[in-house]
Amino acid sequence: MKKHIILFLIAPWFLTLAVFWAFPVAYSFWLSFTNHSVFASGTFVGLDNYIGLFQDKAFLLSLKNTAFFAIGTIPFTTIIALVLAMLIAEKIPGYRIFKAAYFLPSITSMVVISMIFVSLYSRDGYLHLLGKALGLAVPENGFLFSTKTALPAIMLMDIWVAIGYYVLLFLAGISAIPPEIHEAAAIDGAGFWRKLTVIILPQIKPMFLFILVINTIRSFQIFIEIFVMTRGGPVGSTSTLVYFVYEEGLRRFNIGYASAAAYLLFVLILILSLLQIRLLKGRQGTVG
Amino acid sequence: MTRWGRAAAFITMIAVMVTMLFPLSYMVWLSLKSETGDALNWMENYTAIMSRGRLWLFMLNSAVVAVAVTLGNLVFCLMTGYALARGKFVGSKALYFSAAATLMIPSHILIIPIYMLTSKIGLFDTYWALILPFLVSPLGVFLMTQYIRGLPDDCEQAARIDGAGELTILFRIVAPLCRPALAVLAIQIFMTNWNSFVFPFVLTSSPELYTLPVGMAMMQGMQGMGTPLLMAGCTITTLPVIAVFLLFQRQIVEGITAGAVKG
Amino acid sequence: MKRVLTIFIIAFCISISCAHRQERQALEFWHFWTDPQAKPVIEQVVKVFERENPGWKVNLTGLTWADGHQKIVVAFGADKPPDLLELGSDWIAEFAFTGALADLNYDTSGMLLVNNAVLNGRIYGRPWFVDSRVLYYNLDLFDKASVKPPADWNELEQACAAINGLGEGISGFGANSNEPHRLYKKFLPFLWSSGGDITCGSDICLDTKPMHKSLEYYARLARAGRIDSQKNLEDAFVGGKIGVIISGGWLLQRLVKLNPPFEFRLAEMIPEEKNRIGISFAGGEFLVIPAKSANKEMALKLMELLAEKKYSQMLCDSVGFGFPPYRFFAPTDTNKMVLFNQLQNCRIASLHPQWVYIEQIIEDMVEAVMLGEISPAQAIAAAQKKIAETREN
């Protein structure tokens, strides 16, 4: 291919990459060292923003909430999705319908889902009434109006939403396992548990790790749920990192400060992802 | 699995299905209820939200943005994929891996710099802000490069010998062969953009530019807007994606798993 | 040939009309009436203005309450404000203190809430559309609980507690949470109605006796009822599940339209002690002219026209609630009368340049006490400290 044609072909992606990915990443890095606000283009303040963040109770709370969210959802989402994927892979009658039904929440707008759950979790909502009927100690004003249950309620919803997507990914991994292995297992008469630990898990390890990575990236960026359901309340108990960035940056226009928070989040996710990718390394090609 | 095991599995899966479908059915049911009690009033909420909430406009915006972004991705990802799969040039590898790398960047941390960028270059609060940044998606570049790499290149070579130009080869020969991958990509991009909230929310401020999810989120705070009305709006927002899903289930599943399996 | 000629003539006419249009000077007007019902009213007034002032055209930009404030801050920051602008009543101070608003010298006699636009003797805005917040009672629930509509705080609390005791998912009082810009409008009226305020001179003082009293009282009321979002509260009231909530004129409109199967009544804010007056929150839309506008005279003209009683009334009619900001107005409907009478005893939050920050600090404080996280005294001390920190930055 001639050079100018190659240039023409790759120009759109190259421009997108430069303008909407590389530049913003670099620009926010610079902004995070300034006191940029909407009124002034800001001056260099060194590490002030970063130091300030670690003394800011609101930031630390949103960091804690985000970590709690990730730790409290990722294992459940992963395990439930894996089990469901294995059941679907058994081709039990109606499995196609199950697969489609499980995936339905994943294609629904998060705004819509959040609004539905605002209603379900409210004092007159069915989930609240169900909890009461089961004799659980449900908070009096509905799940979203108590500092103890608001975040767990949103996490539960998140698990519900995300499962279908990971079921599909696990299914792709499971169906890529060579049929001989399945047959050998069937001849051995391996039970469900044995099949899971001895055959499926080792075979789908790369997919497993991939799911961990993307689930981590996603969980650390939770925003829509918070924006629609609680606005970070009550008393900051559901404020997450991205919500903090939004509040500081786009509502109060502390652009530099918010950029620093966003950058910390970026570095945090990067470290976690790299850690997980290291585990993934050398396993390419076993799937797909 | 034993017969009992299968029965237990079946029951489990039915139970999970009910759990999965309940909230969405609840939405539809609530949207049919009158505001004062349990009486059903069928279409009343729908007509009310359509006129009061300007849902038509939001729907049009969503459609314009999603279609424009999808078309852009079809053309540009095909171009880039072709260049990366077939062309040998300095940096082609780096460019390919850049697509994989951007998939790892948490996009929400770019809210502020992209907001600043669009306001500086005058794109803020225009259709362009909703379209331009998403015209070439890393996922698409990734997917198309992979797919074209897997295609045999005999036809291309033959055409080249016949003196056909590269662009003719790309759009006349390679593109038709890529149809399955392009279908997967198109549906994936369309659904993502139809549902997208964060960037349309941050990059616009005029209600004339709201997409459906943004419009719905704003309506939630409107005075005197009852839950049944909102649920009618939510149902209207959700129906098109469910229709697309039922029609193109296979492509959607492929699109979701393609990125993962090939990575 | 004929056809070519026709095209030529049409093209000529278009180019002339374009040229003509470019000659007209533009007036930028930003407003919040993007509702499909209200927008035509604004457009109609603008048409009248353009007819009366040939050579001028008005460019309308619609803002939303969700992020309009953001856009205005950006515009002032970039020195590109419009010529005429609609502001929520609690934002005037923020922009006036930075010198962003022009001093408007006009006759304010007979106008409601105009004091909320007056700072240091200067008039920074003109009221355009006003609405109050009042109490909504579900009289059926009052009857069921055998209580009478209250006249002071004690009676209100007892009534709410009695209704709350009815069970079956019935609540006494409806208190707000999890939404910015809502809770303070519901809480401050209690502070005001017990003789307190949050300002002392140009400062914010929270550690006052009325504040302790009203914070404790509001938390008790919340316990004699439910804590929820305004939308859920209004849904529940419409569904007959709540005895008392605070809301504005839009709820009356909704209730009249839906005609629920119970009797309801509006009442003015309850004072702490009988025979004092209950003070409520005033929601108001003001028109302001940025100091940097190059067309102040014309902007003032448009402002006068928009705020004319006739047009202001049309605006209220189009959305179904609210009042033109004039004292001589008297609605016939008894419930509407309550909303209008309350306007005579209404305040806005505070004329403070950093109100947007303080507002949230106060809401967090009330929320924490309401949910029983900390004691009122601790919450007040923490909030006061936070406000001091905000001022330093």
mmCIF file of N, CA and C in Angstrom, chain A residues 117-125 128-129 132 137-147 149-150 234, chain C residues 164 170-178 219 221-229 232-233 242 367 369-372:
data_model
loop_
_atom_site.group_PDB
_atom_site.id
_atom_site.type_symbol
_atom_site.label_atom_id
_atom_site.label_comp_id
_atom_site.label_asym_id
_atom_site.label_seq_id
_atom_site.Cartn_x
_atom_site.Cartn_y
_atom_site.Cartn_z
ATOM 1 N N PHE A 117 -35.523 1.161 40.238
ATOM 2 C CA PHE A 117 -35.137 0.719 41.580
ATOM 3 C C PHE A 117 -35.383 1.795 42.634
ATOM 4 N N VAL A 118 -35.347 3.055 42.231
ATOM 5 C CA VAL A 118 -35.740 4.104 43.183
ATOM 6 C C VAL A 118 -37.140 3.800 43.689
ATOM 7 N N SER A 119 -37.994 3.405 42.758
ATOM 8 C CA SER A 119 -39.363 3.094 43.133
ATOM 9 C C SER A 119 -39.448 1.793 43.934
ATOM 10 N N LEU A 120 -38.715 0.760 43.495
ATOM 11 C CA LEU A 120 -38.764 -0.531 44.193
ATOM 12 C C LEU A 120 -38.223 -0.443 45.618
ATOM 13 N N TYR A 121 -37.191 0.388 45.791
ATOM 14 C CA TYR A 121 -36.544 0.490 47.096
ATOM 15 C C TYR A 121 -37.267 1.443 48.037
ATOM 16 N N SER A 122 -38.208 2.224 47.494
ATOM 17 C CA SER A 122 -38.828 3.250 48.326
ATOM 18 C C SER A 122 -39.721 2.602 49.378
ATOM 19 N N ARG A 123 -40.210 3.413 50.256
ATOM 20 C CA ARG A 123 -40.993 2.942 51.386
ATOM 21 C C ARG A 123 -42.232 2.160 50.956
ATOM 22 N N ASP A 124 -42.842 2.579 49.809
ATOM 23 C CA ASP A 124 -44.016 1.855 49.328
ATOM 24 C C ASP A 124 -43.631 0.841 48.263
ATOM 25 N N GLY A 125 -42.319 0.707 48.015
ATOM 26 C CA GLY A 125 -41.866 -0.161 46.930
ATOM 27 C C GLY A 125 -41.930 -1.630 47.297
ATOM 28 N N HIS A 128 -39.147 -3.193 49.436
ATOM 29 C CA HIS A 128 -39.256 -2.802 50.836
ATOM 30 C C HIS A 128 -40.358 -3.604 51.524
ATOM 31 N N LEU A 129 -41.483 -3.724 50.849
ATOM 32 C CA LEU A 129 -42.599 -4.481 51.414
ATOM 33 C C LEU A 129 -42.228 -5.962 51.568
ATOM 34 N N LYS A 132 -40.058 -6.417 54.538
ATOM 35 C CA LYS A 132 -40.882 -6.317 55.739
ATOM 36 C C LYS A 132 -41.644 -7.625 55.970
ATOM 37 N N ALA A 137 -35.063 -6.654 59.121
ATOM 38 C CA ALA A 137 -34.997 -5.332 59.745
ATOM 39 C C ALA A 137 -34.766 -4.281 58.667
ATOM 40 N N VAL A 138 -35.804 -3.997 57.882
ATOM 41 C CA VAL A 138 -35.651 -3.035 56.798
ATOM 42 C C VAL A 138 -35.707 -1.614 57.347
ATOM 43 N N PRO A 139 -34.917 -0.713 56.759
ATOM 44 C CA PRO A 139 -34.951 0.670 57.245
ATOM 45 C C PRO A 139 -36.326 1.279 57.006
ATOM 46 N N GLU A 140 -36.746 2.075 57.949
ATOM 47 C CA GLU A 140 -38.114 2.573 57.977
ATOM 48 C C GLU A 140 -38.489 3.387 56.740
ATOM 49 N N ASN A 141 -37.525 4.181 56.236
ATOM 50 C CA ASN A 141 -37.856 5.087 55.143
ATOM 51 C C ASN A 141 -37.490 4.540 53.771
ATOM 52 N N GLY A 142 -37.307 3.261 53.657
ATOM 53 C CA GLY A 142 -36.870 2.712 52.385
ATOM 54 C C GLY A 142 -35.358 2.602 52.366
ATOM 55 N N PHE A 143 -34.867 1.750 51.469
ATOM 56 C CA PHE A 143 -33.441 1.404 51.507
ATOM 57 C C PHE A 143 -32.522 2.569 51.179
ATOM 58 N N LEU A 144 -33.008 3.525 50.371
ATOM 59 C CA LEU A 144 -32.102 4.586 49.923
ATOM 60 C C LEU A 144 -32.027 5.751 50.908
ATOM 61 N N PHE A 145 -32.810 5.704 51.971
ATOM 62 C CA PHE A 145 -32.822 6.815 52.910
ATOM 63 C C PHE A 145 -32.279 6.423 54.273
ATOM 64 N N SER A 146 -31.248 5.612 54.241
ATOM 65 C CA SER A 146 -30.552 5.264 55.469
ATOM 66 C C SER A 146 -29.075 5.141 55.112
ATOM 67 N N THR A 147 -28.219 5.706 55.947
ATOM 68 C CA THR A 147 -26.787 5.673 55.613
ATOM 69 C C THR A 147 -26.253 4.248 55.631
ATOM 70 N N THR A 149 -27.991 1.400 54.598
ATOM 71 C CA THR A 149 -28.440 0.499 53.538
ATOM 72 C C THR A 149 -28.382 1.100 52.136
ATOM 73 N N ALA A 150 -28.179 2.405 52.009
ATOM 74 C CA ALA A 150 -28.257 3.021 50.680
ATOM 75 C C ALA A 150 -27.218 2.421 49.729
ATOM 76 N N PRO A 234 -27.730 9.481 51.506
ATOM 77 C CA PRO A 234 -27.819 10.483 52.567
ATOM 78 C C PRO A 234 -26.469 10.712 53.279
ATOM 79 N N ASN C 164 -49.458 9.236 61.863
ATOM 80 C CA ASN C 164 -48.412 8.234 61.651
ATOM 81 C C ASN C 164 -48.763 6.924 62.358
ATOM 82 N N ILE C 170 -49.386 4.366 56.291
ATOM 83 C CA ILE C 170 -49.709 5.793 56.361
ATOM 84 C C ILE C 170 -48.627 6.518 57.161
ATOM 85 N N SER C 171 -48.174 7.676 56.642
ATOM 86 C CA SER C 171 -47.187 8.458 57.386
ATOM 87 C C SER C 171 -47.780 9.787 57.797
ATOM 88 N N GLY C 172 -47.223 10.359 58.850
ATOM 89 C CA GLY C 172 -47.676 11.655 59.320
ATOM 90 C C GLY C 172 -47.102 12.771 58.469
ATOM 91 N N PHE C 173 -45.803 13.034 58.667
ATOM 92 C CA PHE C 173 -45.159 14.152 57.988
ATOM 93 C C PHE C 173 -44.230 13.633 56.893
ATOM 94 N N GLY C 174 -44.030 14.422 55.849
ATOM 95 C CA GLY C 174 -43.087 14.041 54.797
ATOM 96 C C GLY C 174 -41.879 14.957 54.803
ATOM 97 N N ALA C 175 -40.696 14.382 55.086
ATOM 98 C CA ALA C 175 -39.453 15.166 55.107
ATOM 99 C C ALA C 175 -38.583 14.755 53.925
ATOM 100 N N ASN C 176 -37.739 15.687 53.454
ATOM 101 C CA ASN C 176 -36.945 15.447 52.243
ATOM 102 C C ASN C 176 -35.530 14.975 52.512
ATOM 103 N N SER C 177 -35.008 14.217 51.549
ATOM 104 C CA SER C 177 -33.590 13.837 51.592
ATOM 105 C C SER C 177 -33.127 13.434 50.196
ATOM 106 N N ASN C 178 -31.816 13.220 50.052
ATOM 107 C CA ASN C 178 -31.200 12.708 48.816
ATOM 108 C C ASN C 178 -31.431 13.547 47.564
ATOM 109 N N ALA C 219 -36.362 17.185 63.122
ATOM 110 C CA ALA C 219 -35.992 15.769 63.221
ATOM 111 C C ALA C 219 -37.120 14.970 63.872
ATOM 112 N N LEU C 221 -40.307 15.776 63.735
ATOM 113 C CA LEU C 221 -41.368 15.685 62.727
ATOM 114 C C LEU C 221 -41.070 14.564 61.738
ATOM 115 N N ALA C 222 -39.788 14.493 61.313
ATOM 116 C CA ALA C 222 -39.402 13.459 60.351
ATOM 117 C C ALA C 222 -39.649 12.075 60.936
ATOM 118 N N ARG C 223 -39.429 11.960 62.241
ATOM 119 C CA ARG C 223 -39.661 10.662 62.880
ATOM 120 C C ARG C 223 -41.157 10.361 63.000
ATOM 121 N N ALA C 224 -41.970 11.419 63.011
ATOM 122 C CA ALA C 224 -43.423 11.203 63.024
ATOM 123 C C ALA C 224 -43.917 11.128 61.583
ATOM 124 N N GLY C 225 -43.138 10.497 60.740
ATOM 125 C CA GLY C 225 -43.520 10.416 59.341
ATOM 126 C C GLY C 225 -42.454 9.687 58.566
ATOM 127 N N ARG C 226 -42.182 10.158 57.374
ATOM 128 C CA ARG C 226 -41.194 9.470 56.556
ATOM 129 C C ARG C 226 -40.211 10.457 55.948
ATOM 130 N N ILE C 227 -39.053 9.908 55.547
ATOM 131 C CA ILE C 227 -38.042 10.692 54.857
ATOM 132 C C ILE C 227 -37.960 10.141 53.443
ATOM 133 N N ASP C 228 -38.086 11.011 52.458
ATOM 134 C CA ASP C 228 -38.124 10.518 51.082
ATOM 135 C C ASP C 228 -37.780 11.662 50.128
ATOM 136 N N SER C 229 -37.729 11.340 48.827
ATOM 137 C CA SER C 229 -37.500 12.398 47.850
ATOM 138 C C SER C 229 -38.816 13.143 47.632
ATOM 139 N N ASN C 232 -41.305 11.209 45.516
ATOM 140 C CA ASN C 232 -41.976 10.120 46.227
ATOM 141 C C ASN C 232 -42.984 10.662 47.234
ATOM 142 N N LEU C 233 -42.623 11.767 47.905
ATOM 143 C CA LEU C 233 -43.542 12.348 48.881
ATOM 144 C C LEU C 233 -44.823 12.805 48.194
ATOM 145 N N ILE C 242 -50.052 10.097 53.014
ATOM 146 C CA ILE C 242 -49.317 11.012 53.874
ATOM 147 C C ILE C 242 -50.251 12.083 54.405
ATOM 148 N N GLU C 367 -29.904 16.603 57.290
ATOM 149 C CA GLU C 367 -30.024 15.196 56.936
ATOM 150 C C GLU C 367 -29.415 14.301 58.025
ATOM 151 N N VAL C 369 -28.912 14.903 61.145
ATOM 152 C CA VAL C 369 -29.693 14.920 62.391
ATOM 153 C C VAL C 369 -30.977 14.111 62.222
ATOM 154 N N MET C 370 -31.623 14.316 61.073
ATOM 155 C CA MET C 370 -32.872 13.635 60.790
ATOM 156 C C MET C 370 -32.703 12.119 60.824
ATOM 157 N N LEU C 371 -31.587 11.647 60.281
ATOM 158 C CA LEU C 371 -31.350 10.205 60.221
ATOM 159 C C LEU C 371 -30.750 9.678 61.522
ATOM 160 N N GLY C 372 -30.577 10.587 62.494
ATOM 161 C CA GLY C 372 -30.072 10.155 63.782
ATOM 162 C C GLY C 372 -28.593 9.827 63.772
#
